[in-house]
Coordinates of C-alpha atoms and ligand atoms in Angstrom, one line a residue:
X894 CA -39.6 0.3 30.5
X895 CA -36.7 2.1 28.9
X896 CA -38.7 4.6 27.1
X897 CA -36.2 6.5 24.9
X898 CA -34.3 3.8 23.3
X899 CA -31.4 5.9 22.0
X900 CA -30.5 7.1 25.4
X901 CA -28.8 4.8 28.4
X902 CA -30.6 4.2 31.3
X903 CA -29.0 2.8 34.8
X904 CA -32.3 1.9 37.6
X905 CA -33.8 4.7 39.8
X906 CA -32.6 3.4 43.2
X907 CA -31.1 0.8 45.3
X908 CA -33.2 -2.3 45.3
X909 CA -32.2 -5.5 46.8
X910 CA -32.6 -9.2 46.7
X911 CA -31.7 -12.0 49.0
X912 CA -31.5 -15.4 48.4
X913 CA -29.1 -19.1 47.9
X914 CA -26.4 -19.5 45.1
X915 CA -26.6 -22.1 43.2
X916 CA -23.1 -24.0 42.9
X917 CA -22.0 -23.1 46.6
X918 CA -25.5 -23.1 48.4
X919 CA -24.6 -20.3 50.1
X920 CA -27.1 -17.8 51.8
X921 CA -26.5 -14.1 49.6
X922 CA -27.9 -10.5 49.6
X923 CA -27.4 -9.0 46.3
X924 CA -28.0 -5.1 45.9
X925 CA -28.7 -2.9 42.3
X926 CA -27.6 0.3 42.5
X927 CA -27.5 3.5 39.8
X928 CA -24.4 4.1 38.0
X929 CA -23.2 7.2 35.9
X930 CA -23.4 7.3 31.9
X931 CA -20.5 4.6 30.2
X932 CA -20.1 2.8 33.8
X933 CA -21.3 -0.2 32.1
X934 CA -22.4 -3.3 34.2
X935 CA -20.1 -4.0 37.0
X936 CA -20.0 -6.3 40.0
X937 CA -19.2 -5.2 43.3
X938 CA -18.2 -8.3 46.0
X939 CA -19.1 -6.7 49.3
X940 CA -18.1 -9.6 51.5
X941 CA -13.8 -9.0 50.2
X942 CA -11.5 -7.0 51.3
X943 CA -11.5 -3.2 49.8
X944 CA -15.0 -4.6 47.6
X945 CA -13.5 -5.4 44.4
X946 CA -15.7 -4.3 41.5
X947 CA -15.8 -6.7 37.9
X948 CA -16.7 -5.5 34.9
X949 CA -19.2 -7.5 32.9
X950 CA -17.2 -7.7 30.2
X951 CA -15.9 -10.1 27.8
X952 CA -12.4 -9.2 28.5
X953 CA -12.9 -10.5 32.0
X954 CA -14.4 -14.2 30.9
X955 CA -13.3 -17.0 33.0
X956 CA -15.5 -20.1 32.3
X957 CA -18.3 -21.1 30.5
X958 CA -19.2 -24.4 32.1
X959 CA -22.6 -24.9 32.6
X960 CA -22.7 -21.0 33.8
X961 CA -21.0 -17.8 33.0
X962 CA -18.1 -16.5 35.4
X963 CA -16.1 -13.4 35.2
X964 CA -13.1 -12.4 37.0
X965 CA -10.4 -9.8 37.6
X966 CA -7.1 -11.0 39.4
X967 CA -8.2 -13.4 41.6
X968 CA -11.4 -12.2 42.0
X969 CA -14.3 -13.9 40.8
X970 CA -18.3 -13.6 40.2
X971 CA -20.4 -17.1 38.7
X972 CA -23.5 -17.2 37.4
X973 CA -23.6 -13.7 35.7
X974 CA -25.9 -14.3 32.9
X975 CA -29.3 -14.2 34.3
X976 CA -29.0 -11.1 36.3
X977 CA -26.9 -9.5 33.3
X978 CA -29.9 -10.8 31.1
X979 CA -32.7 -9.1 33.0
X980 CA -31.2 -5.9 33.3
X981 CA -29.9 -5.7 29.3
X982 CA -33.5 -6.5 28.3
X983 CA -35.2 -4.2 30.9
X984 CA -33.1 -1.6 29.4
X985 CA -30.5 -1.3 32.2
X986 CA -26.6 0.4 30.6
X987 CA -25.6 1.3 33.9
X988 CA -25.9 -0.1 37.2
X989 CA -23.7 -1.4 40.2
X990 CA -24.6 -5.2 41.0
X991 CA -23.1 -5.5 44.7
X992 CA -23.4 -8.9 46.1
X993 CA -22.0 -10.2 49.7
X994 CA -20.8 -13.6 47.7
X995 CA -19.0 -14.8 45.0
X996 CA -22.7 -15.8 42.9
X997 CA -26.0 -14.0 43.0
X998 CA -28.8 -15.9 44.4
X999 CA -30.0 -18.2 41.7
X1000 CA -34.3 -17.8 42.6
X1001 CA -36.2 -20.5 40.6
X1002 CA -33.4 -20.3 38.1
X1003 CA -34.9 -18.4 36.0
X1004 CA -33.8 -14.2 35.8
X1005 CA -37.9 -13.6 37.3
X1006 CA -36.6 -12.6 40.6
X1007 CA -34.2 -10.2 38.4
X1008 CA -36.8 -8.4 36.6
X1009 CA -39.2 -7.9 39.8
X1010 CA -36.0 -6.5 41.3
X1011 CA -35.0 -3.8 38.2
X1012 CA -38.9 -3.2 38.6
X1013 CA -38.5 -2.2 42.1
X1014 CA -35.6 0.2 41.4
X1015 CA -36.9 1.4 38.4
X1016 CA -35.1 2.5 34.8
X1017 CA -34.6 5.7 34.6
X1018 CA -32.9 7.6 31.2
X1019 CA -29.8 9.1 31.7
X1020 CA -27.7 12.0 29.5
X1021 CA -25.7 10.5 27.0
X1022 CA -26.7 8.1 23.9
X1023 CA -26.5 4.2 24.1
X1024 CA -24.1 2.6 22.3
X1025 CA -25.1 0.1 19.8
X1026 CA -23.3 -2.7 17.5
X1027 CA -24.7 -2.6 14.5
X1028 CA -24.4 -6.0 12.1
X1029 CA -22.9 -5.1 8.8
X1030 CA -22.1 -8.4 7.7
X1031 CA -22.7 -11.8 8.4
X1032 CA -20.6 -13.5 11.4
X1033 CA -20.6 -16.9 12.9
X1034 CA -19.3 -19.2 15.6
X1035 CA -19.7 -22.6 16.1
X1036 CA -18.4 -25.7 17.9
X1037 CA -17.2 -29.6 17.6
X1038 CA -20.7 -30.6 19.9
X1039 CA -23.1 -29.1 17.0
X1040 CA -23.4 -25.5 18.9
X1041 CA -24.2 -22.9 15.8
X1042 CA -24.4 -19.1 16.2
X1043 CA -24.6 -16.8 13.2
X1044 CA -25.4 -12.9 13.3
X1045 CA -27.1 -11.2 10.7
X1046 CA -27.4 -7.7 9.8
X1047 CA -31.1 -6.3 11.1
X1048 CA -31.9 -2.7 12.8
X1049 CA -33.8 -4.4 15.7
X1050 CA -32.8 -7.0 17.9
X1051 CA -33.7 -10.4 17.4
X1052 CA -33.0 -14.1 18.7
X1053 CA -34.2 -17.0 16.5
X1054 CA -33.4 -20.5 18.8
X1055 CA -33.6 -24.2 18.2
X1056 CA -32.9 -26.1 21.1
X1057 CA -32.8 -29.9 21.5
X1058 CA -31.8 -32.4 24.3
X1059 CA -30.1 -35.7 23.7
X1060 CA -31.0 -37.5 20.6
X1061 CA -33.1 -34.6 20.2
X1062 CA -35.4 -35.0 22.6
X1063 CA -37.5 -32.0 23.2
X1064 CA -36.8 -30.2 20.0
X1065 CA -38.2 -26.7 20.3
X1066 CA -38.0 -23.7 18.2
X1067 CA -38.6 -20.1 18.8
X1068 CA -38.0 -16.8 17.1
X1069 CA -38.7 -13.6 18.8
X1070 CA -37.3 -9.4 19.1
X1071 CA -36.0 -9.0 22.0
X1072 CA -38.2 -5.7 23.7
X1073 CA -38.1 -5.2 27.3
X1074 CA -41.8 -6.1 27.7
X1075 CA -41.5 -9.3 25.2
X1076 CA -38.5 -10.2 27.9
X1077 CA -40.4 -9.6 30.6
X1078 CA -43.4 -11.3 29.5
X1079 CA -42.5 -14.7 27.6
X1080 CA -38.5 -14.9 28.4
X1081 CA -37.8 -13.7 31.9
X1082 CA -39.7 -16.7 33.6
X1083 CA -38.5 -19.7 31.5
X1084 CA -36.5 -21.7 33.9
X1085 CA -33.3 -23.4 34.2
X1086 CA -33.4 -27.0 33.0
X1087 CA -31.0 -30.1 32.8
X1088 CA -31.1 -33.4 31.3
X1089 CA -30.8 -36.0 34.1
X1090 CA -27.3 -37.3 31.9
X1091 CA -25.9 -34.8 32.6
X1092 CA -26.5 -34.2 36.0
X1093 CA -24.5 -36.6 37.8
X1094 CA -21.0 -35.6 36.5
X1095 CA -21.9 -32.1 38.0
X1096 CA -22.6 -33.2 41.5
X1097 CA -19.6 -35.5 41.1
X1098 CA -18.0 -32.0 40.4
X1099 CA -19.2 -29.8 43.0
X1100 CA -21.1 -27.6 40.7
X1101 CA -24.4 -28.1 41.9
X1102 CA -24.7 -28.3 45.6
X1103 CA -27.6 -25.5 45.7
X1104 CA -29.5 -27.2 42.9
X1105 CA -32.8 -28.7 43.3
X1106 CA -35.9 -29.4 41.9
X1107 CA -37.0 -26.0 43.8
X1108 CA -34.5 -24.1 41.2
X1109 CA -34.3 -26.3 37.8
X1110 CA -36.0 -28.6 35.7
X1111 CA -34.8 -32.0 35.6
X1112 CA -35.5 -34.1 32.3
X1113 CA -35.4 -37.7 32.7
X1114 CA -36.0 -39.5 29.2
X1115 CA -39.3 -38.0 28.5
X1116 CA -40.5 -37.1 32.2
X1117 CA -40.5 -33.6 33.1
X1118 CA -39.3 -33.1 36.5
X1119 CA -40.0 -29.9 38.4
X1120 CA -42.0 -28.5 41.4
X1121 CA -44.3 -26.6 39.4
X1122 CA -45.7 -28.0 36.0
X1123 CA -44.0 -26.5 33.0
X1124 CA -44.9 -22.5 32.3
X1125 CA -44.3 -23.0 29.0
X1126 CA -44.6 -25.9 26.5
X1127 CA -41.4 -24.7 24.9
X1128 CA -39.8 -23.5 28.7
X1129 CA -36.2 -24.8 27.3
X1130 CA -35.6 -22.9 24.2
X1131 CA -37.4 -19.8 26.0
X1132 CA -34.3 -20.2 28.7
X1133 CA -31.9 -20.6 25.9
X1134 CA -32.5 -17.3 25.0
X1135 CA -32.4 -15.8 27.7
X1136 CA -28.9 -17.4 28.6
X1137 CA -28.2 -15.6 24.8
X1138 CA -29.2 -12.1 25.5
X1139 CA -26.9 -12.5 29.5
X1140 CA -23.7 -13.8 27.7
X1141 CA -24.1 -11.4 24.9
X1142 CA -24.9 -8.4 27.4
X1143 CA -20.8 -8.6 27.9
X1144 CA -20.3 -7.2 24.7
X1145 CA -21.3 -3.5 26.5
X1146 CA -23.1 -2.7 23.5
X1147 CA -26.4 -2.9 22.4
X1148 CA -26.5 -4.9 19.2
X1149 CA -28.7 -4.4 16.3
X1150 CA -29.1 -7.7 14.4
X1151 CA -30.4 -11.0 14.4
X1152 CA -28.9 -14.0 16.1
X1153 CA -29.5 -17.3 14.9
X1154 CA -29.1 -20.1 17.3
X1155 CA -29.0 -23.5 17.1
X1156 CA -28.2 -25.7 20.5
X1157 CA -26.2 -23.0 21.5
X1158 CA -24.3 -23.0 25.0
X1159 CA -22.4 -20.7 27.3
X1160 CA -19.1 -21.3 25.7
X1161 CA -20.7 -20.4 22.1
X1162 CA -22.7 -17.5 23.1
X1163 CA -19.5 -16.3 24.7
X1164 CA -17.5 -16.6 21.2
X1165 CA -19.9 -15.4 19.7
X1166 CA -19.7 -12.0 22.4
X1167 CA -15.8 -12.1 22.0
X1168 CA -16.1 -12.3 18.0
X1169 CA -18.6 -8.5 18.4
X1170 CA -15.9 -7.2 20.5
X1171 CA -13.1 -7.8 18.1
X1172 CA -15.0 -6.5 15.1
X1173 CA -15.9 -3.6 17.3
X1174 CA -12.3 -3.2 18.0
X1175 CA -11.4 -3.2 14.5
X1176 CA -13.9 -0.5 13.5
X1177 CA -13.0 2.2 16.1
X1178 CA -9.5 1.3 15.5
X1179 CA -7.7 4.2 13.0
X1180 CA -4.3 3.0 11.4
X1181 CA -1.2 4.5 13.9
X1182 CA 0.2 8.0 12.6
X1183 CA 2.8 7.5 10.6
X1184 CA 5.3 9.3 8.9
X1185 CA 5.0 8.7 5.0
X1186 CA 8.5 8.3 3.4
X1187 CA 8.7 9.8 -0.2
X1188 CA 11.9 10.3 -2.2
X1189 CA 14.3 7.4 -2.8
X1190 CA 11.8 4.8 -1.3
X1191 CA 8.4 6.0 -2.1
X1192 CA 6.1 8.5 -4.6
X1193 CA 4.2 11.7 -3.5
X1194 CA 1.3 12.6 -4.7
X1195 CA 2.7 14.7 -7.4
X1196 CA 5.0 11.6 -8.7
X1197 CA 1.9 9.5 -8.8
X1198 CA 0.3 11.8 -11.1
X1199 CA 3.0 12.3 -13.4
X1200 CA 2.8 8.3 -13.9
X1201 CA -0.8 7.6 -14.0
X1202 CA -3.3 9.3 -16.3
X1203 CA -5.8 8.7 -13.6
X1204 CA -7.7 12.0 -11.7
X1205 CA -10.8 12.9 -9.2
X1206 CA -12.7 10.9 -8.8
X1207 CA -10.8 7.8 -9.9
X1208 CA -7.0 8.1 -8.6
X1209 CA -7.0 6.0 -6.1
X1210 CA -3.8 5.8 -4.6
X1211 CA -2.5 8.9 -2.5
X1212 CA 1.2 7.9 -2.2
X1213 CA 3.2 5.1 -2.8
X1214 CA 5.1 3.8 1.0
X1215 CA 8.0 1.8 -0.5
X1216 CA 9.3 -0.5 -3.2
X1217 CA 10.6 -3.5 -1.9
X1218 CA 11.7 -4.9 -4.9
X1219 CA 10.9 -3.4 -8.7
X1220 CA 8.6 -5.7 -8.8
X1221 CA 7.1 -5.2 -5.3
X1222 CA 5.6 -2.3 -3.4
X1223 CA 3.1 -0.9 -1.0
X1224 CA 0.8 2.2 -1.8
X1225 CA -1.5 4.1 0.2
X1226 CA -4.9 5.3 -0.2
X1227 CA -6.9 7.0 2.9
X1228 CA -10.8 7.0 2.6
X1229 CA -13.1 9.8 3.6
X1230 CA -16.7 10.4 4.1
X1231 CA -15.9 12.5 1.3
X1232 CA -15.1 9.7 -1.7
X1233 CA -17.9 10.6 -4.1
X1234 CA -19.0 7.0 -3.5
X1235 CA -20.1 6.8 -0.2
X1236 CA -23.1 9.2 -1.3
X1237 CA -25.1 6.1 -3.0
X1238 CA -23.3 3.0 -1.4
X1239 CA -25.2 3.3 0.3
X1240 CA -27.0 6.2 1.9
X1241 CA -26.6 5.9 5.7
X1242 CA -24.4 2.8 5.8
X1243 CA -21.5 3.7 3.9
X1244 CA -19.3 1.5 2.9
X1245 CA -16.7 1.1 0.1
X1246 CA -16.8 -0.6 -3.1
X1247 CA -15.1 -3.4 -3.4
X1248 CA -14.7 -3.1 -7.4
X1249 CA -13.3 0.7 -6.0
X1250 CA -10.4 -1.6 -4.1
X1251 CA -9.8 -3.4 -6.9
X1252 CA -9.2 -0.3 -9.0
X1253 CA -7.1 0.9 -6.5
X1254 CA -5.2 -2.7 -6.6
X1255 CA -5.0 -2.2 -10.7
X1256 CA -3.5 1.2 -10.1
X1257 CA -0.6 0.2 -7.4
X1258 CA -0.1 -2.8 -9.9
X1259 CA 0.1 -0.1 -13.0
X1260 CA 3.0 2.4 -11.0
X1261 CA 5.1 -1.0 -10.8
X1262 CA 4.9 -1.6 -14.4
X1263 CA 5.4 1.8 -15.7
X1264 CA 8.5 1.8 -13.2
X1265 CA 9.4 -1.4 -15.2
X1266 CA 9.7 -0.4 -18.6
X1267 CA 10.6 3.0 -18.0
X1268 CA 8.3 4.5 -20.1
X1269 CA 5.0 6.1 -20.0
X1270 CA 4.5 6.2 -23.6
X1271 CA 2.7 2.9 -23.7
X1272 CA -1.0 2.4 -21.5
X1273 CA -1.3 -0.7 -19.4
X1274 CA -5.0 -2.4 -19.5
X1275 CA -6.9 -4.3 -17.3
X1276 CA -7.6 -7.6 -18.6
X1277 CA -8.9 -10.0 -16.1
X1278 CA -9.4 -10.2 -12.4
X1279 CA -9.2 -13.6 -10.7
X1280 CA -9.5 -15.0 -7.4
X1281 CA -11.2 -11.6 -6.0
X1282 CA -12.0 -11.8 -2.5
X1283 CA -13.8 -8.7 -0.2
X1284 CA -13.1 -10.4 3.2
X1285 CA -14.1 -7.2 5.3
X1286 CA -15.7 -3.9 4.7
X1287 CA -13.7 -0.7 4.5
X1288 CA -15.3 2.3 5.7
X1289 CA -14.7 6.0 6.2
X1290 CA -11.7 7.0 8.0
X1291 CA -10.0 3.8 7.5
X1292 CA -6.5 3.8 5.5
X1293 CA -5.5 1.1 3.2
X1294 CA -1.9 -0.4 2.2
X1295 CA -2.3 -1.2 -1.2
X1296 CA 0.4 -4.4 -2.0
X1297 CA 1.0 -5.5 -5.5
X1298 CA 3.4 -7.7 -6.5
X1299 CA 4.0 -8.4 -10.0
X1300 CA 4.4 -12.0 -10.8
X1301 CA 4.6 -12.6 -14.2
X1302 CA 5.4 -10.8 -17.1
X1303 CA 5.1 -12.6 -20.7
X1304 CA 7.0 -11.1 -23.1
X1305 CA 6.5 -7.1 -23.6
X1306 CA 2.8 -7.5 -24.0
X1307 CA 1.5 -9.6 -20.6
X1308 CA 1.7 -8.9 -17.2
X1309 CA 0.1 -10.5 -14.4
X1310 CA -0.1 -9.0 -10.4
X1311 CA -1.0 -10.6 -7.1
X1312 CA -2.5 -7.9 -5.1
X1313 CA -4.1 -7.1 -1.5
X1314 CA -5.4 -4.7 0.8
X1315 CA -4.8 -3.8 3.9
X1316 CA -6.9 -2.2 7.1
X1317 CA -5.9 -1.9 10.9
X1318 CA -3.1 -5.0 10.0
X1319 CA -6.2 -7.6 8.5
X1320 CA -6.5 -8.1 5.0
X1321 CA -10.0 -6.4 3.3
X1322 CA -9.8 -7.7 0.1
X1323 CA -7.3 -9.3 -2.4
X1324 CA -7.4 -10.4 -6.3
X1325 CA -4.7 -11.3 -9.1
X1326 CA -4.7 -9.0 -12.4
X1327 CA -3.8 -9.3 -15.2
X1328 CA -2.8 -6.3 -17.9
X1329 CA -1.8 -5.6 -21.5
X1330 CA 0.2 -3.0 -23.1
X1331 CA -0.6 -1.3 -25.7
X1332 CA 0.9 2.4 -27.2
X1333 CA -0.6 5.2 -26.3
Ligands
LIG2493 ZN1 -29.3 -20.1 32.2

């Protein structure tokens, strides 16, 4: 439906739907309404006071049992993730869900009712570009009861599931892209289902008292209970995903890589949402201003250069911060779009080298030593490198602390250092080196 994919879209007009919630049984009207560029998703409860609005948004996560509830203040909204499912995948950024109760109306539980509904107030494409997440590296959540979610990078949207019941009964496996007619077609209808174990301790809980046969599928050892025959041989793991795509619509970002599920749940999926978010976070995130001491604690520029031989493009240290100690101090190297690197690593997706950090590391390391023996007659080499770890990307526009510590020197000849960087206050990379001396 949403034709230009690089553009948001919020729905053409008001369109509503009536129906019963699920967990209160309550008779509800809810309403879809446009919404300007980077409103997001939000939910609008009609039947309160002043008609508090939620945003769908991790931030706002309340619970994760069985359904997905968001809340602001006291507030609350259950049972987000179907509606938020169908509009995501129809191609919805922006829309107003205003409801006259505190859950929209759960249909057949499955999000079909949703997509006739987005149908009825049709997509339309709106001003300003969409706003994607794109997978850079390979993240992962999982949980004690065998939940496992891991993102990969990929530059379309995908969902590969396994789903299985208790002593995996009903196994099922499906891999698909997530388009809005692949939704609409083989994901939008798959019903809700439960295994007949787990059913009691709900409605000895309350959280069922709209449930029924009319608006799940009950499985009973191998018996399939429902009030129309399956409309899918592999209707569970096809509702899986769509429960995926709902709770991961709370990110507020379109992501662009592949998801790999295995048994997930609600509380998963959720983690998984809240891990994006974070790393989203962390990317638009530029180190606070800060002013730069040089003089008795720290080196310019200039000073750097008078102690290491090192020049464009390979000095990689702007300024040293601070010594803490002789043997201890913090440098300072900002990255730019312009690093001569970034133009083959790699084109489009640039992203630092990590041997580059370790240079830098070497070179932090190198100032301490020189410091040390108070000459710069002799040239300190880089032996060996141990225990190297890249534990995040660094990218343009991102400034790292450079610490090095020197640890051990042996005699005049043998030093060793115990290094790290660091990006928006998380450590990107860290190694211990070890140098020799040698006269120039
Ligand atoms: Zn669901």
């Amino acid at each position: 439906m949403a034709s230009t994919p690089e553009l948001q879209h919020t729905v053409g007009k008001t369109a509503s739907l009536s129906g019963t919630s699920l967990h209160t049984g309550e008779k509800v009207t809810l309403k879809l309404h446009p919404a300007p560029v980077d409103h997001g998703i939000k939910f609008r409860r009609k039947d309160l006071q002043d008609e508090p609005t939620i945003d769908a948004k991790i931030e706002n996560l309340k619970m994760v049992e069985r359904a997905t509830t968001i809340g602001e203040g006291s507030i609350r909204v259950h049972t987000v993730e179907h509606v938020l499912a169908a509009l995501w995948a129809m191609g919805v950024d922006n829309a107003v869900v205003e409801m006259d109760a505190n859950e929209p109306p759960i249909g057949d539980g499955s999000a079909q009712a949703y997509v006739d509904l987005v149908r009825k107030a049709g997509v339309t494409a709106q001003e300003e570009p969409r706003k994607f997440f794109h997978v850079r590296e390979t993240m992962h959540v999982e949980s004690k009861t065998g939940a496992l979610l891991v993102l990969l990078p990929e530059d379309r949207f995908r969902i590969s599931c396994t789903q299985a019941g208790p002593n995996n009964r009903f196994a099922q496996f499906l891999s698909v892209e997530v388009t809005p007619a692949l939704f609409e077609r083989e994901i939008a209808p798959a019903r809700t289902f439960v295994f007949y174990e787990d059913v009691k301790p709900l409605m000895d809980k309350n959280l069922i008292k709209g449930g029924s046969l009319e608006n799940a599928i009950v499985v009973r050892g191998e018996a399939v209970l429902s009030k129309e025959p399956l409309r899918f041989s592999d209707e569970f793991v096809r509702h899986k995903i769509l429960d995926i795509i709902g709770d991961l619509a709370l990110v507020g970002r379109r992501i662009r890589g592949h998801v790999v599920a295995v048994k997930p749940g609600h509380a998963t999926n959720a983690q998984l949402a809240r891990s994006i978010t974070r790393e989203q976070t962390r990317r638009s995130a530029v180190a606070a201003p800060r002013t730069i001491p040089s003089g008795d604690g720290g080196l310019d520029t200039d000073q750097v250069m008078q102690i290491l031989p090192h020049r464009f493009p390979f000095l990689m240290v702007d300024r040293i911060l601070s010594f803490e100690t002789e043997t201890k101090c913090i440098g300072v190297k900002t990255v730019t779009i312009n690093e001569p690197f970034f133009q083959g690593h790699f084109p489009g997706h640039p992203v630092m080298p990590g041997v580059m950090q370790v240079e830098a590391m070497a070179q932090v390391a190198s100032i301490l030593l020189f410091k040390l023996a108070k000459t710069t007659s002799r040239i300190g080499y880089f032996m060996s490198a141990d225990e190297v770890k890249f534990r995040k990307p660094v990218l343009p526009g991102d400034t790292i602390f450079i610490h090095a510590e020197l640890t051990k020197s042996r005699g005049e000849r043998l030093a060793k250092a115990k290094c790290h960087c660091v990006v928006n206050d998380a450590i990107v990379s860290e190694a211990e080196l070890m140098f020799t001396f040698l006269d120039k």
